[in-house]
Tab-separated table of C-alpha atoms in Angstrom:
chain	number	residue	atom	x	y	z
A	205	UNK	CA	-80.750	1.389	-6.296
A	206	UNK	CA	-80.565	2.021	-2.511
A	207	UNK	CA	-78.435	-1.313	-2.365
A	208	UNK	CA	-75.889	0.154	-4.743
A	209	UNK	CA	-75.758	3.487	-3.100
A	210	UNK	CA	-75.685	2.158	0.492
A	211	UNK	CA	-73.811	-1.081	0.328
A	212	UNK	CA	-72.017	-1.904	-2.975
A	213	UNK	CA	-70.030	1.409	-3.420
A	214	UNK	CA	-68.958	1.614	0.324
A	215	UNK	CA	-68.304	-2.110	0.505
A	216	UNK	CA	-66.071	-2.048	-2.474
A	217	UNK	CA	-64.388	1.090	-1.227
A	218	UNK	CA	-63.826	-0.376	2.282
A	219	UNK	CA	-62.118	-3.356	0.331
A	220	UNK	CA	-60.189	-1.583	-2.618
A	221	UNK	CA	-59.342	1.604	-0.910
A	222	UNK	CA	-59.223	0.714	2.851
A	223	UNK	CA	-57.615	-2.777	2.695
A	224	UNK	CA	-55.835	-3.074	-0.447
A	225	UNK	CA	-54.725	0.501	-1.138
A	226	UNK	CA	-54.052	0.904	2.525
A	227	UNK	CA	-51.908	-2.098	2.529
A	228	UNK	CA	-50.114	-1.350	-0.734
A	229	UNK	CA	-49.213	2.242	0.870
A	230	UNK	CA	-47.247	0.342	3.411
A	231	UNK	CA	-44.849	-0.695	0.791
A	232	UNK	CA	-45.342	1.640	-2.144
A	233	UNK	CA	-45.816	5.450	-2.151
A	234	UNK	CA	-49.291	6.686	-2.037
A	235	UNK	CA	-49.388	7.530	-6.047
A	236	UNK	CA	-48.324	3.826	-6.834
A	237	UNK	CA	-50.672	2.406	-4.253
A	238	UNK	CA	-53.459	4.246	-5.776
A	239	UNK	CA	-52.454	3.070	-9.196
A	240	UNK	CA	-51.986	-0.783	-8.389
A	241	UNK	CA	-55.152	-0.738	-6.390
A	242	UNK	CA	-57.067	0.913	-9.280
A	243	UNK	CA	-55.658	-1.828	-11.793
A	244	UNK	CA	-56.706	-4.616	-9.333
A	245	UNK	CA	-60.312	-2.756	-8.957
A	246	UNK	CA	-60.541	-2.666	-12.912
A	247	UNK	CA	-59.501	-6.117	-13.408
A	248	UNK	CA	-62.041	-7.269	-10.763
A	249	UNK	CA	-64.752	-5.860	-12.741
A	250	UNK	CA	-64.112	-7.632	-16.019
A	251	UNK	CA	-66.905	-10.059	-15.504
A	252	UNK	CA	-69.427	-7.285	-15.567
A	253	UNK	CA	-69.324	-7.059	-19.088
A	254	UNK	CA	-68.185	-8.918	-22.370
A	255	UNK	CA	-67.841	-8.085	-25.836
A	256	UNK	CA	-66.553	-5.183	-27.827
A	257	UNK	CA	-67.222	-2.751	-24.943
A	258	UNK	CA	-65.253	-4.522	-22.413
A	259	UNK	CA	-61.963	-2.759	-22.932
A	260	UNK	CA	-63.630	0.603	-22.827
A	261	UNK	CA	-65.680	-0.264	-19.664
A	262	UNK	CA	-62.431	-1.382	-18.007
A	263	UNK	CA	-60.639	1.773	-18.947
A	264	UNK	CA	-63.658	3.821	-17.380
A	265	UNK	CA	-63.641	1.808	-14.327
A	266	UNK	CA	-59.945	2.180	-13.978
A	267	UNK	CA	-60.195	6.019	-14.308
A	268	UNK	CA	-62.962	6.036	-11.867
A	269	UNK	CA	-60.770	4.071	-9.422
A	270	UNK	CA	-57.847	6.535	-9.848
A	271	UNK	CA	-60.166	9.240	-8.767
A	272	UNK	CA	-61.509	7.374	-5.896
A	273	UNK	CA	-57.923	6.473	-4.774
A	274	UNK	CA	-56.843	10.043	-5.126
A	275	UNK	CA	-60.067	11.251	-3.258
A	276	UNK	CA	-59.173	8.594	-0.345
A	277	UNK	CA	-55.585	9.819	-0.271
A	278	UNK	CA	-56.503	13.603	-0.123
A	279	UNK	CA	-59.456	13.100	2.246
A	280	UNK	CA	-57.704	10.658	4.570
A	281	UNK	CA	-60.971	8.755	5.151
A	282	UNK	CA	-63.269	6.428	3.360
A	283	UNK	CA	-66.578	8.236	3.545
A	284	UNK	CA	-65.859	10.570	0.629
A	285	UNK	CA	-64.718	8.058	-1.972
A	286	UNK	CA	-67.589	5.834	-0.768
A	287	UNK	CA	-70.304	8.350	-1.255
A	288	UNK	CA	-68.869	9.206	-4.688
A	289	UNK	CA	-68.776	5.483	-5.714
A	290	UNK	CA	-72.301	4.886	-4.401
A	291	UNK	CA	-73.819	8.038	-6.404
A	292	UNK	CA	-71.849	6.846	-9.400
A	293	UNK	CA	-73.412	3.479	-9.295
A	294	UNK	CA	-76.842	4.993	-8.580
A	295	UNK	CA	-76.547	7.297	-11.670
A	296	UNK	CA	-75.288	4.490	-13.817
A	297	UNK	CA	-78.157	2.245	-12.928
A	298	UNK	CA	-80.613	4.953	-13.341
A	299	UNK	CA	-79.283	5.577	-16.815
A	300	UNK	CA	-79.487	1.885	-17.677
A	301	UNK	CA	-82.999	1.642	-16.500
A	302	UNK	CA	-84.012	4.703	-18.611
A	303	UNK	CA	-82.514	3.095	-21.717
A	304	UNK	CA	-84.551	-0.251	-21.048
A	305	UNK	CA	-87.879	1.562	-20.377
């Protein structure tokens, strides 16, 4: 869980918000950049789940990415979305752990 909180969330935010969304913002308006980067983020997570729940999972991930992207635009830094993403991952992993045990 610390790995997810401290590395995965911030690493993905650096890639998807910092690099991808930041690059898209040079060509598109901020709202469009958020939507496109969020779609890329959701598609990149398709391998995380298969079967009946995959579309639902992708929709949840897309909405999460929209929130993270908007937060990045509003806060004008990566720290806030990185913390939100890390906490989201930690809560999700904790819930999965509790279901298994």
